[in-house]
Amino acid sequence: MGRFLLLLTCTLVSNYLHPWRGAGAQSMFTIRDISISLEPGDNVMRGTNVTVRCEALVSSSGAGPLSREYTIYKDGVTVYTKTTSSSSDLLYRLPDARVSNTGKYKCKLNIEGRKVTSEAKKLTVTGLSTPLLHLNNAVVSEGEELTARCTAPGETGSIIFYFYDDSKEILEDRVNSNQSEVKLRFNDVGIHKMNCSYTVLVTPFFFRSDKSNSVTVSVKELSITPVLEIFPYSNIYEGDRLDIMCTVRSLMADMHGNVHLYLSRGTQLLSRGDTNVNHSMIALAKDSEEFECRLEMGNVVKVDTKKILVTELFSVPTLTMSPSEVFQKEYMTLSCKSDTFASERIRRDQLTYSLDPPESLLIPKSSGVFSGKAPVYDFNYTCIAQAKGIRKYSRPLTVRPKVTVSTPKISVVGSAVLGRPFKVLCKSDFGSLPINYTLLKDYDQLSMAIVKMPLEQALFTVTIHQPGEINKFMCEAKNSQKDAPLSKRLEAIVVVPLSHPTLTVIPVLPEIAEGDHLFLICGVKGTPPITFKWYRDDNRSPIFTTTTDMNNTDYQIQALAKDDSGTYYCEAINHAKNVVRSAPVTIVVRLALWKKAVIVGFCLLLVSVLVVVFVLCIRSKRDGVPHYDGMEGRVTNGTRASAVSLPTDTSNRSSFSIPATV
Ligand SMILES: *[C@@H]1O[C@H](CO)[C@@H](O)[C@H](O)[C@H]1NC(C)=O
Ligand SMILES: *[C@@H]1O[C@H](CO)[C@@H](O)[C@H](O)[C@H]1NC(C)=O
Ligand SMILES: *[C@@H]1O[C@H](CO)[C@@H](O)[C@H](O)[C@H]1NC(C)=O
Ligand SMILES: *[C@@H]1O[C@H](CO)[C@@H](O)[C@H](O)[C@H]1NC(C)=O
Ligand SMILES: *[C@@H]1O[C@H](CO)[C@@H](O)[C@H](O)[C@H]1NC(C)=O
Ligand SMILES: *[C@@H]1O[C@H](CO)[C@@H](O)[C@H](O)[C@H]1NC(C)=O
Ligand SMILES: *[C@@H]1O[C@H](CO)[C@@H](O)[C@H](O)[C@H]1NC(C)=O
């Protein structure tokens, strides 16, 4: 235990001191260089004994041999490894080198985990052996199997072999060996010259060999053939009976049991049998096809083919309608006709026509002509031409009966405003398109609109100047040559645009006083409903807004105050969307009457007091100063008339009397 511990400690210490030393190593070392060389050279001929030499230069403390692990790579793949303690060069031999040895070689040396890799060296081996072709039989029957073997003598690696038959490549075979064996079969009677070649793959290159020896194989015909017979073979018409026979003609005795016959037309197998196949059928025009009698015997396949031409007895009928467009329940005629027929086989009157479905509501008029009322809905008709048991169907004809237009309705889109353009819509609920809509005014045609698509509308733009004019409009719709239905007269509310706005004030203007009940009446000419708005001074927002069905309405202020004074106006708007504004009215709220009376009374009282005081003063002065007379005389001189008239004015007197009584 103690010894093991000591050893461990030594190892740890030595590892610490000598980092290049492995755990089991006895000495220090360094790999100074490693190189690779090819002997006798880089480019050699096929068959050369090539040696890959790996030379390593290793310095060590020499305390003991090192374990060297060599790896040789060819094109990156390990091809050889060797572990040795010898310090001599590593030799990797490629005796008798082949093209497949071509590649880049590298050498790697690993000593105790320390790895050094050499540069790469490219070896090129040239020359491929000539392939050899061998056949197991020189004479074969048609369809008989033959084995062919192509050999690439001495070659190694991945090889593709090619086989040629009369210079034509017939097979390729990829193998990892020096030979390929394939099974071949010949169907062409006669002499075939065969050879082969090969390619050696050395990724990413390939090397192609010369061609092999040429080998001849003779293919003999089997004395057995299929025979196809068709009766009749020419001048065949539709409806003719065809007898087809597929038989074997043979000189061989032992063929029975493994012969099979197949009779087919195109891809359709009609019948099969062993020595003899019969088939009967009615010829149809589309049978102008190839028939095949196929014989299979083991691997041998032989065919006999024949093509027949079947003449049409009559052509496929075509169904037409007249007139080309019909309205529901209108009279129409359908005609069914085969354009051509084989007059050498049938007469025209042998060709009969009928409609499908038979209960088509149409009555035959003459051969192939059917008349009656058009259906109400879309209907598919097919006609059938028939003669000698042959039936031919026409392509279906879809009759799409048109619907007569219904009485149109006339209406205004949006609102009709007097003097402004507005739109009038004319619309029928039913009727096939296109429909011509005509706008009439007092039975005069104004304009026409053609509706071609389902969502289109017939819209007319008109302007009227009198409300009564609106009823003069009518419209008609037409989609056929028949009379066009006429709509009723246009009825709609005509919006008269607003005009003549007035703002009327009650009570009358100058007499508006505090406490009064004020009416601001806004009136316009035009069509209700009307929205009225009252504004004051320069305010942007109205003080009152209302909508009414009358052409005037009011805004009231109860118990006017002094600060209700100001400038007022009103605006009105209706469906014509034009805003009209009244002239502004300035309202000055005067003082209330009783306040005036109080003020006047107060003034009079003041005057009366002053007069009394004055009179009293005079009286007291007269008592003491005689000069008063003189003074009165002077005053009297200038104002005698008024002085005299003053007491005669009753109102003034009464005014005077008030202070007197007070
Ligand atoms: C190659 O080496 C073999 C023996 O390993 C020898 O028999 C043969 O002659 C050599 N070929 C050449 C071309 O040196
Ligand atoms: C072909 O390769 C095989 C081994 O894969 C060998 O035994 C044979 O001798 C080779 N034949 C020729 C002709 O090189
Ligand atoms: C042999 O093969 C080559 C192709 O490698 C071809 O070109 C040549 O015609 C062939 N010769 C014969 C006689 O089939
Ligand atoms: C086919 O028809 C030929 C001649 O008409 C007749 O000899 C033969 O027996 C028939 N074969 C069969 C399988 O019916
Ligand atoms: C008519 O035939 C067409 C196809 O050819 C089919 O799409 C359509 O539905 C048929 N109409 C009627 C009414 O049967
Ligand atoms: C509709 O108007 C067009 C163009 O004026 C005209 O050609 C067509 O015949 C009219 N259709 C009918 C059914 O009147
Ligand atoms: C207001 O309407 C009446 C009828 O509703 C009409 O007689 C009158 O003239 C209209 N006044 C104005 C100013 O348009």
PDB file of C-alpha atoms and ligand atoms in Angstrom, residues 499-500 502 523-528 530 549-552, ligand 7:
ATOM      1  CA  SER A 499     -84.394  81.115 -48.480  1.00  0.00           C
ATOM      2  CA  HIS A 500     -85.594  84.416 -47.049  1.00  0.00           C
ATOM      3  CA  THR A 502     -86.083  86.489 -41.112  1.00  0.00           C
ATOM      4  CA  GLY A 523     -88.837  82.048 -40.220  1.00  0.00           C
ATOM      5  CA  VAL A 524     -87.754  80.793 -43.667  1.00  0.00           C
ATOM      6  CA  LYS A 525     -89.177  79.726 -46.983  1.00  0.00           C
ATOM      7  CA  GLY A 526     -88.494  76.128 -47.867  1.00  0.00           C
ATOM      8  CA  THR A 527     -89.339  72.518 -47.132  1.00  0.00           C
ATOM      9  CA  PRO A 528     -89.460  71.247 -43.545  1.00  0.00           C
ATOM     10  CA  ILE A 530     -85.996  72.513 -40.684  1.00  0.00           C
ATOM     11  CA  ASP A 549     -91.822  70.467 -39.205  1.00  0.00           C
ATOM     12  CA  MET A 550     -92.893  74.096 -39.546  1.00  0.00           C
ATOM     13  CA  ASN A 551     -91.234  76.867 -41.457  1.00  0.00           C
ATOM     14  CA  ASN A 552     -90.936  79.143 -38.437  1.00  0.00           C
TER      15      ASN A 552
HETATM   16  C1  LIG B   7     -94.563  78.628 -44.276  1.00  0.00           C
HETATM   17  O1  LIG B   7     -95.318  77.519 -44.629  1.00  0.00           O
HETATM   18  C2  LIG B   7     -96.641  77.801 -44.973  1.00  0.00           C
HETATM   19  C3  LIG B   7     -97.310  76.503 -45.229  1.00  0.00           C
HETATM   20  O2  LIG B   7     -96.874  75.543 -44.321  1.00  0.00           O
HETATM   21  C4  LIG B   7     -96.682  78.748 -46.161  1.00  0.00           C
HETATM   22  O3  LIG B   7     -97.985  79.076 -46.471  1.00  0.00           O
HETATM   23  C5  LIG B   7     -95.880  79.951 -45.880  1.00  0.00           C
HETATM   24  O4  LIG B   7     -95.802  80.777 -47.002  1.00  0.00           O
HETATM   25  C6  LIG B   7     -94.515  79.585 -45.440  1.00  0.00           C
HETATM   26  N1  LIG B   7     -93.797  80.684 -45.072  1.00  0.00           N
HETATM   27  C7  LIG B   7     -92.642  80.927 -45.545  1.00  0.00           C
HETATM   28  C8  LIG B   7     -91.998  82.152 -45.012  1.00  0.00           C
HETATM   29  O5  LIG B   7     -92.116  80.188 -46.342  1.00  0.00           O
END
